[in-house]
PDB file of C-alpha atoms in Angstrom:
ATOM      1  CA  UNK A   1     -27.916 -23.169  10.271  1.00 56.00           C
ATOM      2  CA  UNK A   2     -25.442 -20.325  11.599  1.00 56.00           C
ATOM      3  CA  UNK A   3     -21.925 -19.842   9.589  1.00 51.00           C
ATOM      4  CA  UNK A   4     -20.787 -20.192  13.283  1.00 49.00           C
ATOM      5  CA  UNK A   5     -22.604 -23.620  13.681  1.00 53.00           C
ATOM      6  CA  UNK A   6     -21.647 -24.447   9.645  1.00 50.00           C
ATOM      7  CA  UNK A   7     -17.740 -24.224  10.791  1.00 45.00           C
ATOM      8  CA  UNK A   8     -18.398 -25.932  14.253  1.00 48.00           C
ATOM      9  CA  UNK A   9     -20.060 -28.880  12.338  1.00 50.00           C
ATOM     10  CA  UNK A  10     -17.209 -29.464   9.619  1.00 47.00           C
ATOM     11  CA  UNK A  11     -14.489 -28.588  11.729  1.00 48.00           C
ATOM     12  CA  UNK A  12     -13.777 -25.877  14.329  1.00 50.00           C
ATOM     13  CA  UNK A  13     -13.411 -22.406  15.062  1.00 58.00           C
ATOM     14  CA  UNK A  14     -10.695 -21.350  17.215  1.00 65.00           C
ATOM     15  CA  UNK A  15     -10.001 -18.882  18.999  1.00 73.00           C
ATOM     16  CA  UNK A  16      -7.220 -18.983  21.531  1.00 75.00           C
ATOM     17  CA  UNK A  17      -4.284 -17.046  22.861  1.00 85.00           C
ATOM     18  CA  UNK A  18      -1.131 -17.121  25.470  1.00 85.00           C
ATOM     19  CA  UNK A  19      -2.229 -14.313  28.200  1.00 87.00           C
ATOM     20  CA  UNK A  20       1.087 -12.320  29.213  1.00 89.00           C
ATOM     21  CA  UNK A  21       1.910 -12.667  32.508  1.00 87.00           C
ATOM     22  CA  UNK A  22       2.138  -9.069  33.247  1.00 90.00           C
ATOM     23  CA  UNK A  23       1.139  -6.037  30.930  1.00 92.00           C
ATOM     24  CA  UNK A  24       3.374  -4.980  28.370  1.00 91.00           C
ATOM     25  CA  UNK A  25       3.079  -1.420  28.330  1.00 92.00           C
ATOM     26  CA  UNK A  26       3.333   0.594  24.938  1.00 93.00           C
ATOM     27  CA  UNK A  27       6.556   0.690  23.388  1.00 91.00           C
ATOM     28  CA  UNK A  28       6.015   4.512  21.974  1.00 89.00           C
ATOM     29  CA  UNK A  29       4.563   4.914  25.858  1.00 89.00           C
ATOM     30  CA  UNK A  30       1.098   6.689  24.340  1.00 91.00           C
ATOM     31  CA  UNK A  31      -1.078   3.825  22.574  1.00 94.00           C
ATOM     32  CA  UNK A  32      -0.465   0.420  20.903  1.00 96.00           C
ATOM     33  CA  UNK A  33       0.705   0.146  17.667  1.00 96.00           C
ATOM     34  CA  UNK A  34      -0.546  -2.818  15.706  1.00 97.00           C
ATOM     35  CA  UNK A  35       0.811  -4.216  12.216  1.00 97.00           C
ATOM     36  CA  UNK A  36      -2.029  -6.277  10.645  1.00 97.00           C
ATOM     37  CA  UNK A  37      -0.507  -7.991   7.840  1.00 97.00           C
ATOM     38  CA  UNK A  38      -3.695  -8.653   5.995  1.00 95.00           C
ATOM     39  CA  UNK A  39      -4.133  -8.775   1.721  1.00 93.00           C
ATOM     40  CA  UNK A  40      -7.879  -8.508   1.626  1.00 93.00           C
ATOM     41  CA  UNK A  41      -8.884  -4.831   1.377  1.00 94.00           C
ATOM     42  CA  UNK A  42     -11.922  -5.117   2.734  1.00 94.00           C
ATOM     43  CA  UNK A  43     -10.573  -7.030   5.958  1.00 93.00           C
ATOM     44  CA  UNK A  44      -8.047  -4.325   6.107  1.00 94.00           C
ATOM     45  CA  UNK A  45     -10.291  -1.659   6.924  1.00 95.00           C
ATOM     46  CA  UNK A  46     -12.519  -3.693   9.004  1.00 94.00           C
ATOM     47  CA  UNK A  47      -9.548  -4.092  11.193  1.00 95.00           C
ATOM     48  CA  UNK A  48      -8.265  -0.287  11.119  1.00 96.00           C
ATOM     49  CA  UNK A  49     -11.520   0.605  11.986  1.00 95.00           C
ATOM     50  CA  UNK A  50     -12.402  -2.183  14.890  1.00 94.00           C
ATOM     51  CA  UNK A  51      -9.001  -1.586  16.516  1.00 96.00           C
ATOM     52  CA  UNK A  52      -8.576   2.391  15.617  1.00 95.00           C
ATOM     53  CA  UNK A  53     -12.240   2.705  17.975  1.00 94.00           C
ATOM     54  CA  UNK A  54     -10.333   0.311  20.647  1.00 93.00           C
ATOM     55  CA  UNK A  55      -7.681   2.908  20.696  1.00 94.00           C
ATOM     56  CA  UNK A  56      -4.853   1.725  18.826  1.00 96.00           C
ATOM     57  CA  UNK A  57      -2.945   2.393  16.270  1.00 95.00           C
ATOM     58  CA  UNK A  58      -3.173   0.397  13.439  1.00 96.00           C
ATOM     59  CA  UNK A  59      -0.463   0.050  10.505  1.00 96.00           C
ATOM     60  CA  UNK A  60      -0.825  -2.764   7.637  1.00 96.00           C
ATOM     61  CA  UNK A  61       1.372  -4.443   4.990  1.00 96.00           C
ATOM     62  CA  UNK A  62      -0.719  -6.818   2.564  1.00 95.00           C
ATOM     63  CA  UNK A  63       2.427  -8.314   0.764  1.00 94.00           C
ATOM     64  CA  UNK A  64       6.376  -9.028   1.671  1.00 94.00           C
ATOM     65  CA  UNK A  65       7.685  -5.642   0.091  1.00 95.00           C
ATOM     66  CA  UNK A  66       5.498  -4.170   2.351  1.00 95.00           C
ATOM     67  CA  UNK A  67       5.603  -6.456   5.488  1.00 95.00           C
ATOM     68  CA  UNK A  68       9.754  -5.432   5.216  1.00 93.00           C
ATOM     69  CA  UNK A  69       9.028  -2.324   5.138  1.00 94.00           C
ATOM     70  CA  UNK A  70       6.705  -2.136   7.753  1.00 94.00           C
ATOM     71  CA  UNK A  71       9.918  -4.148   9.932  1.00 93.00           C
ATOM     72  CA  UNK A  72      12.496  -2.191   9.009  1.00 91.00           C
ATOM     73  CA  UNK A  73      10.764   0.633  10.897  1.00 84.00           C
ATOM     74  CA  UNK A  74       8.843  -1.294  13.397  1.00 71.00           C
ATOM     75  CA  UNK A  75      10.569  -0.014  16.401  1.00 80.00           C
ATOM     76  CA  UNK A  76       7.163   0.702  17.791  1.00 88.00           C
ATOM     77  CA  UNK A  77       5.269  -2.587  16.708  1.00 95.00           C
ATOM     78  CA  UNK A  78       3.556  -3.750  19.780  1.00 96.00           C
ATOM     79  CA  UNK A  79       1.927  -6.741  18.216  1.00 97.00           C
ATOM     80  CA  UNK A  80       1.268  -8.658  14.782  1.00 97.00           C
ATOM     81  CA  UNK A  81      -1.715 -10.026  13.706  1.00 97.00           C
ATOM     82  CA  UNK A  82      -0.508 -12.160  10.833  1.00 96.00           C
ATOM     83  CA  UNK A  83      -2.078 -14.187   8.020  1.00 94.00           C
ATOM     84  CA  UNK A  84      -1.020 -17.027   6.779  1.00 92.00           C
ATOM     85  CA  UNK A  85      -2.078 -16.514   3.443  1.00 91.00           C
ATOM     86  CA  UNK A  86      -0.586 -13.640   1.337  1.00 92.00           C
ATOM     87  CA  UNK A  87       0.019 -13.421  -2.182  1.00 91.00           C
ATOM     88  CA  UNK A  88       3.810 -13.740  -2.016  1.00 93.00           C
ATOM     89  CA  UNK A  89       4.771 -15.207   0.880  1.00 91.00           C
ATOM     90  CA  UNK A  90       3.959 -17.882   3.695  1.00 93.00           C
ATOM     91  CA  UNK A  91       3.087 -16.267   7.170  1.00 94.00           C
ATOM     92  CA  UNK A  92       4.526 -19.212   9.003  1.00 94.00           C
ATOM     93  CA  UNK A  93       7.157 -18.973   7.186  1.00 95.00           C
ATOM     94  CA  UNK A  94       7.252 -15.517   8.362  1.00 96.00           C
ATOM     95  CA  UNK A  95       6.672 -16.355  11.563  1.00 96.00           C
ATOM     96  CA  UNK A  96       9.610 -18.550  11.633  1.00 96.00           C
ATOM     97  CA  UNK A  97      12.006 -16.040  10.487  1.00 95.00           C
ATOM     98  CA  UNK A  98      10.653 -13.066  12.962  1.00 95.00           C
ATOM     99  CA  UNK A  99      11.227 -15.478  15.683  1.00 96.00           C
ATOM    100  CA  UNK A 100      14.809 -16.047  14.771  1.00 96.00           C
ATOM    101  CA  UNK A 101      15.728 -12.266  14.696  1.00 94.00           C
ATOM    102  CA  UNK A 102      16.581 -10.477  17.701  1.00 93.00           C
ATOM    103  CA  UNK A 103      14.631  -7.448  17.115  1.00 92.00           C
ATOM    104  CA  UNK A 104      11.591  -9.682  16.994  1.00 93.00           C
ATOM    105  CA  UNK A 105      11.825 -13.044  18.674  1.00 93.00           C
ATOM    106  CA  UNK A 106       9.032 -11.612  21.803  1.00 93.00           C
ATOM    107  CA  UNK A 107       7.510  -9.483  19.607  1.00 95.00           C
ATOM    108  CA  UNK A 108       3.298 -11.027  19.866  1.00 96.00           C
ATOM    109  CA  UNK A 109       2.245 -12.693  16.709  1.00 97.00           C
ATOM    110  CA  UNK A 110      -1.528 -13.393  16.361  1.00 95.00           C
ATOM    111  CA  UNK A 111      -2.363 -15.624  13.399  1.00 94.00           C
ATOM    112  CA  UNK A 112      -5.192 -14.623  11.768  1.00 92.00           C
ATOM    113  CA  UNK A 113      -6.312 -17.239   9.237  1.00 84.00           C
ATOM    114  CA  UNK A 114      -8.559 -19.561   7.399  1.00 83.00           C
ATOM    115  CA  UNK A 115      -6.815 -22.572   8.202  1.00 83.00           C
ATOM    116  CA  UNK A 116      -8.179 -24.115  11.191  1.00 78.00           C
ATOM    117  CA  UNK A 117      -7.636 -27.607  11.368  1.00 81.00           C
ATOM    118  CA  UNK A 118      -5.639 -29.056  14.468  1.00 83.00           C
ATOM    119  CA  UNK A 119      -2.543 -29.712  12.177  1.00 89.00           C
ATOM    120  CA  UNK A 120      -3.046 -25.949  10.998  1.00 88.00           C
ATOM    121  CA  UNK A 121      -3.249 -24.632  14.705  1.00 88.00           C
ATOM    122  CA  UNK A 122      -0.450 -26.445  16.070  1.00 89.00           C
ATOM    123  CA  UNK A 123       2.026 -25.386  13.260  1.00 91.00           C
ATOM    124  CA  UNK A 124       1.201 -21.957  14.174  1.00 91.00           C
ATOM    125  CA  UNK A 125       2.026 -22.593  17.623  1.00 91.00           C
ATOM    126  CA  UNK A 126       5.172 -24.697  17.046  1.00 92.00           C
ATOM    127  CA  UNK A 127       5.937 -22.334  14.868  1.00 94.00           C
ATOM    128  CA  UNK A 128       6.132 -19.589  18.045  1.00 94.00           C
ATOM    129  CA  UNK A 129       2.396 -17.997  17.399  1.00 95.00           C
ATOM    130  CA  UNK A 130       1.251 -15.949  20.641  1.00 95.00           C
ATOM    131  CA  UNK A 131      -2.695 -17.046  19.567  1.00 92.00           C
ATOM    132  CA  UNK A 132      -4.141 -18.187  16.995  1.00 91.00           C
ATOM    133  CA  UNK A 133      -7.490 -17.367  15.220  1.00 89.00           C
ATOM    134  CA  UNK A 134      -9.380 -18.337  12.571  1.00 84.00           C
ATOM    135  CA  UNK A 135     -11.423 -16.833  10.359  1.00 83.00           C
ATOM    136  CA  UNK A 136     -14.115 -15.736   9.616  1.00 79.00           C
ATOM    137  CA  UNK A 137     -13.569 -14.470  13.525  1.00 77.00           C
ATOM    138  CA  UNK A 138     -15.774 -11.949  15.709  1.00 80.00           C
ATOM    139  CA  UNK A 139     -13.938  -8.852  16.053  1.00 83.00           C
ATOM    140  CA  UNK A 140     -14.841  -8.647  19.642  1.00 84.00           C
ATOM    141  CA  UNK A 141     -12.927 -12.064  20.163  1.00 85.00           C
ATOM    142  CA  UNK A 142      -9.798 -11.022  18.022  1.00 90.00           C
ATOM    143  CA  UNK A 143      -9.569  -7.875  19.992  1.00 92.00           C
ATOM    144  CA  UNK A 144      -9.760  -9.664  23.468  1.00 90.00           C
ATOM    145  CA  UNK A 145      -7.318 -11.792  22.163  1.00 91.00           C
ATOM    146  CA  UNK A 146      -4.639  -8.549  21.159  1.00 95.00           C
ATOM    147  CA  UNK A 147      -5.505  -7.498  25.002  1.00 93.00           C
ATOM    148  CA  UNK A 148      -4.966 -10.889  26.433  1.00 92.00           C
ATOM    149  CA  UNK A 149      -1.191 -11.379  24.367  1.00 94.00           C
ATOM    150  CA  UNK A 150      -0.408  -7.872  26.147  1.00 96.00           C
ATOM    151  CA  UNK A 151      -1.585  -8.417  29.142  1.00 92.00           C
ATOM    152  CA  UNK A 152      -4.723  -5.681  28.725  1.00 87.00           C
ATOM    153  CA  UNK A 153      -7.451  -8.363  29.628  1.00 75.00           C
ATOM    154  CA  UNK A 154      -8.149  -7.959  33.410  1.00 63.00           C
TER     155      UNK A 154
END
């Protein structure tokens, strides 16, 4: 049996996001910019290199000293694909708190996680997630789903 057919079987995989209703052009007007807040290295990479090909630019933060940082001079964050796992901090909880400042209350958030059970999935969108999707994930998915949040996908 497949890992796919594995998850399917004990629970689901999802894979699901809000498509913009127009395209939100770059912010720094030349290419995407996208903060992957990830804290497995390998993963990391992965993702510079999957999204680097698709012809953004790809910045990371893999704990909350770094995911501040990574804020304070994200003027040109076009998108956030977000765990919810990290070593020192909740990425709902995260999510939460982006969505309450100004600077980044219609920001896109993509979770990117483990948990996938409907109770999972529907805090993430409660919680003001743009999609949601769970790992392990196909890159090809995850990356239509960046394109779809910014309106990329037609």
């Amino acid at each position: 049996m497949t890992e796919t057919a594995q998850l399917e079987k004990s629970g689901f995989l999802v894979n699901l996001a809000r498509r913009a209703s127009a395209r939100i052009p770059p912010r720094n007007k030349t290419k995407y910019v996208v903060l992957a807040i990830e804290d497995d290295a390998a993963l990391r990479a992965l993702l510079g290199d999957i999204f680097g090909r698709a012809g953004y630019e790809v910045r990371f933060a893999s704990n909350l000293a770094e995911i501040n940082a990574a804020l304070k001079r994200g003027e040109e964050l076009d998108i956030i694909l977000l765990d919810v796992t990290l070593p020192d901090a909740n990425g709902l909880d995260l999510l939460v708190r982006l969505r309450k400042h100004p600077r980044f209350e219609k920001l896109p958030v993509i979770m990117m996680t483990a948990k996938s059970s409907a109770k999972d999935v529907s805090a993430g969108l409660a919680a003001g997630a743009d999609g949601y999707v769970s790992k392990p994930f196909q890159m090809s998915g995850l990356v239509k789903a960046v394109a779809m949040v910014l309106g990329n996908d037609t």
